[in-house]
Tab-separated table of C-alpha atoms in Angstrom:
chain	number	residue	atom	x	y	z
A	1	MET	CA	77.458	-24.496	-12.023
A	2	LEU	CA	79.944	-22.416	-13.963
A	3	HIS	CA	81.160	-20.840	-10.734
A	4	LYS	CA	81.739	-24.269	-9.173
A	5	LEU	CA	83.777	-25.389	-12.190
A	6	PHE	CA	85.786	-22.179	-12.107
A	7	TYR	CA	86.551	-22.570	-8.363
A	8	PHE	CA	87.449	-26.219	-8.852
A	9	LEU	CA	89.921	-25.405	-11.677
A	10	PHE	CA	91.336	-22.442	-9.737
A	11	PHE	CA	91.999	-24.459	-6.545
A	12	SER	CA	93.363	-27.375	-8.554
A	13	ALA	CA	95.847	-25.035	-10.264
A	14	VAL	CA	96.853	-23.518	-6.899
A	15	ILE	CA	97.422	-26.929	-5.337
A	16	ILE	CA	99.474	-28.193	-8.310
A	17	SER	CA	101.581	-25.003	-8.423
A	18	CYS	CA	102.436	-25.324	-4.715
A	19	LYS	CA	104.329	-28.531	-5.319
A	20	SER	CA	107.971	-28.191	-4.249
A	21	PRO	CA	110.560	-28.046	-7.067
A	22	GLU	CA	112.398	-31.211	-7.967
A	23	ALA	CA	116.149	-31.272	-8.442
A	24	ARG	CA	117.264	-31.641	-12.011
A	25	SER	CA	119.822	-34.263	-12.853
A	26	PRO	CA	122.973	-33.044	-14.623
A	27	VAL	CA	123.113	-33.232	-18.385
A	28	GLN	CA	126.562	-34.851	-18.193
A	29	SER	CA	128.110	-36.706	-15.321
A	30	HIS	CA	131.846	-37.061	-14.838
A	31	SER	CA	133.230	-39.913	-12.857
A	32	GLY	CA	136.654	-38.334	-12.281
A	33	THR	CA	138.387	-40.607	-14.761
A	34	PHE	CA	139.831	-37.676	-16.729
A	35	ILE	CA	141.814	-36.427	-13.743
A	36	LYS	CA	142.892	-39.952	-12.859
A	37	GLU	CA	144.005	-40.644	-16.458
A	38	SER	CA	145.809	-37.294	-16.634
A	39	ALA	CA	147.696	-38.010	-13.406
A	40	GLU	CA	148.717	-41.449	-14.681
A	41	ARG	CA	149.847	-39.968	-18.013
A	42	ASN	CA	151.940	-37.312	-16.209
A	43	LYS	CA	153.545	-39.941	-13.956
A	44	LYS	CA	154.503	-41.979	-17.029
A	45	ILE	CA	155.960	-38.892	-18.733
A	46	TYR	CA	158.018	-38.102	-15.616
A	47	ASP	CA	159.197	-41.715	-15.246
A	48	ASP	CA	160.297	-41.805	-18.914
A	49	GLU	CA	162.108	-38.464	-18.559
A	50	LYS	CA	163.781	-39.611	-15.341
A	51	ILE	CA	165.106	-42.724	-17.109
A	52	PHE	CA	166.345	-40.611	-20.040
A	53	ILE	CA	168.087	-38.123	-17.727
A	54	GLY	CA	169.542	-41.023	-15.723
A	55	GLU	CA	171.080	-42.424	-18.914
A	56	ILE	CA	172.625	-39.041	-19.740
A	57	ILE	CA	174.115	-38.826	-16.242
A	58	ALA	CA	175.408	-42.410	-16.398
A	59	ASN	CA	177.128	-41.746	-19.746
A	60	ASP	CA	178.726	-38.468	-18.590
A	61	SER	CA	181.882	-39.307	-16.651
A	62	THR	CA	183.237	-35.730	-16.766
A	63	HIS	CA	180.697	-34.188	-14.371
A	64	ASN	CA	179.652	-34.927	-10.806
A	65	TYR	CA	175.843	-34.693	-10.833
A	66	ILE	CA	173.874	-33.846	-7.707
A	67	SER	CA	170.245	-34.815	-7.269
A	68	SER	CA	168.108	-31.965	-5.951
A	69	GLU	CA	165.282	-32.385	-3.442
A	70	ASN	CA	163.157	-30.443	-5.936
A	71	GLY	CA	163.225	-33.120	-8.648
A	72	PHE	CA	166.084	-32.057	-10.910
A	73	TRP	CA	169.829	-32.738	-11.288
A	74	TYR	CA	172.785	-30.386	-11.594
A	75	PHE	CA	176.556	-30.058	-11.726
A	76	TYR	CA	178.937	-27.171	-11.128
A	77	ASN	CA	180.754	-25.628	-14.088
A	78	LYS	CA	182.336	-23.069	-11.757
A	79	ARG	CA	182.114	-23.525	-7.987
A	80	ASP	CA	182.919	-21.174	-5.114
A	81	THR	CA	183.958	-23.130	-2.022
A	82	ALA	CA	184.990	-20.082	0.027
A	83	THR	CA	181.716	-18.172	0.131
A	84	THR	CA	178.713	-19.415	2.091
A	85	GLU	CA	176.131	-16.768	1.123
A	86	MET	CA	173.257	-18.107	-0.954
A	87	PRO	CA	170.112	-16.268	-2.102
A	88	ASP	CA	167.280	-16.173	0.393
A	89	PHE	CA	163.670	-14.988	0.329
A	90	GLY	CA	163.461	-11.393	-0.884
A	91	ASP	CA	167.087	-11.094	-2.049
A	92	VAL	CA	167.567	-9.541	-5.483
A	93	VAL	CA	169.782	-11.660	-7.720
A	94	LYS	CA	171.260	-10.883	-11.106
A	95	PHE	CA	171.902	-13.869	-13.314
A	96	SER	CA	172.097	-15.050	-16.883
A	97	TYR	CA	170.956	-18.366	-18.280
A	98	ASP	CA	170.354	-20.340	-21.425
A	99	ILE	CA	168.008	-23.179	-22.317
A	100	LYS	CA	169.069	-26.214	-24.364
A	101	ASP	CA	167.474	-29.546	-25.059
A	102	LEU	CA	169.192	-32.540	-23.465
A	103	ASN	CA	171.153	-33.151	-26.679
A	104	GLY	CA	172.757	-29.720	-26.267
A	105	SER	CA	170.890	-27.878	-29.035
A	106	LEU	CA	170.341	-24.240	-28.094
A	107	ILE	CA	166.722	-23.177	-27.646
A	108	LEU	CA	167.124	-19.811	-25.850
A	109	SER	CA	170.514	-18.140	-25.598
A	110	GLU	CA	171.815	-15.993	-22.740
A	111	LYS	CA	171.635	-13.058	-25.130
A	112	GLU	CA	167.954	-13.706	-25.903
A	113	ASN	CA	167.151	-13.999	-22.194
A	114	GLY	CA	169.275	-11.005	-21.205
A	115	LEU	CA	170.562	-10.227	-17.731
A	116	GLN	CA	167.823	-11.200	-15.293
A	117	HIS	CA	166.953	-9.301	-12.110
A	118	TYR	CA	164.897	-11.496	-9.841
A	119	LYS	CA	163.569	-11.005	-6.316
A	120	VAL	CA	163.797	-14.512	-4.840
A	121	ASP	CA	160.402	-16.107	-4.212
A	122	GLN	CA	158.645	-12.762	-4.677
A	123	SER	CA	158.925	-11.705	-8.308
A	124	ASN	CA	156.175	-12.758	-10.634
A	125	GLN	CA	158.639	-13.334	-13.407
A	126	ASP	CA	158.266	-15.711	-16.332
A	127	LEU	CA	161.001	-18.010	-15.085
A	128	ILE	CA	160.542	-21.732	-15.146
A	129	SER	CA	160.237	-23.236	-11.684
A	130	GLY	CA	163.478	-25.196	-12.097
A	131	VAL	CA	165.545	-22.025	-12.578
A	132	ARG	CA	163.785	-20.281	-9.668
A	133	GLU	CA	164.573	-23.237	-7.389
A	134	GLY	CA	168.071	-23.775	-8.800
A	135	ILE	CA	169.172	-20.192	-8.117
A	136	LYS	CA	168.615	-20.765	-4.397
A	137	LEU	CA	171.285	-23.522	-4.504
A	138	MET	CA	173.949	-21.217	-5.941
A	139	LYS	CA	176.500	-18.742	-4.600
A	140	GLU	CA	177.591	-15.493	-6.190
A	141	GLY	CA	179.958	-16.073	-9.122
A	142	GLU	CA	179.010	-19.729	-9.614
A	143	THR	CA	177.924	-21.307	-12.884
A	144	VAL	CA	175.750	-24.403	-12.676
A	145	THR	CA	174.174	-26.621	-15.340
A	146	PHE	CA	170.758	-27.985	-14.412
A	147	LEU	CA	168.862	-30.872	-16.003
A	148	PHE	CA	165.131	-30.300	-15.630
A	149	PRO	CA	162.311	-32.744	-16.337
A	150	SER	CA	159.577	-31.067	-18.370
A	151	TYR	CA	157.342	-30.329	-15.372
A	152	LYS	CA	160.154	-28.151	-13.915
A	153	ALA	CA	160.632	-26.473	-17.289
A	154	TYR	CA	158.054	-25.615	-19.950
A	155	GLY	CA	155.769	-28.619	-19.399
A	156	TYR	CA	152.808	-29.263	-21.621
A	157	TYR	CA	152.952	-25.837	-23.313
A	158	GLY	CA	156.578	-25.818	-24.432
A	159	ILE	CA	157.823	-22.688	-26.208
A	160	GLU	CA	155.997	-21.710	-29.375
A	161	GLU	CA	158.017	-22.669	-32.467
A	162	LYS	CA	161.080	-23.523	-30.326
A	163	LEU	CA	160.295	-26.374	-27.918
A	164	GLY	CA	157.616	-29.019	-28.078
A	165	SER	CA	155.341	-30.317	-25.375
A	166	ASN	CA	156.743	-32.245	-22.377
A	167	ILE	CA	160.422	-31.898	-23.314
A	168	PRO	CA	163.076	-32.008	-20.554
A	169	VAL	CA	165.741	-29.297	-20.851
A	170	GLN	CA	169.102	-28.254	-19.508
A	171	SER	CA	169.983	-24.749	-18.414
A	172	THR	CA	173.358	-23.257	-17.600
A	173	VAL	CA	172.929	-20.466	-15.060
A	174	THR	CA	175.546	-17.941	-13.915
A	175	LEU	CA	174.736	-16.080	-10.707
A	176	HIS	CA	176.385	-12.664	-11.046
A	177	SER	CA	175.304	-11.001	-7.793
A	178	ILE	CA	173.171	-11.309	-4.684
A	179	GLU	CA	171.789	-8.182	-3.058
A	180	GLN	CA	170.459	-9.099	0.344
A	181	SER	CA	167.130	-7.618	1.304
A	182	ASN	CA	166.628	-5.718	4.550
A	183	GLU	CA	164.276	-8.492	5.682
A	184	ASN	CA	167.159	-11.005	5.960
């Protein structure tokens, strides 16, 4: 009798343990609303900045602003109409630049930034995307002032102890030289 009970319990345990595993449900479920809310918040920030920059442009009758395809605005402080050469992929450019808020208060001076050496679209340099894209619109010897919405500048992170989060900036860039690469 004891053997029968033992076999019964043994086979019952084997049969129960052979059951296929069941999928566990996640502890937390996300419906994607965070990403949706974040995208909406960023669109509102950009729209507000665009209005603010538009007001600055409208009130500035001394400069002829150009709207870039890359989402920023600029005007020439010093323009070269004779030269046609502009930086291209792989070219090494030397330039200097500053960063100011849109009220003109200096955040980073040319001296702080130093003379920059940048290989166009190849260097992994800590340049904001607006400056990287703006340089490609310039010719050697030109000086251009760019107005960048925050997403083309320092975005959400800003600059520690110098520039807050989501602040549009202006940057005056002087392109000193273009050294064409062998690839071009």
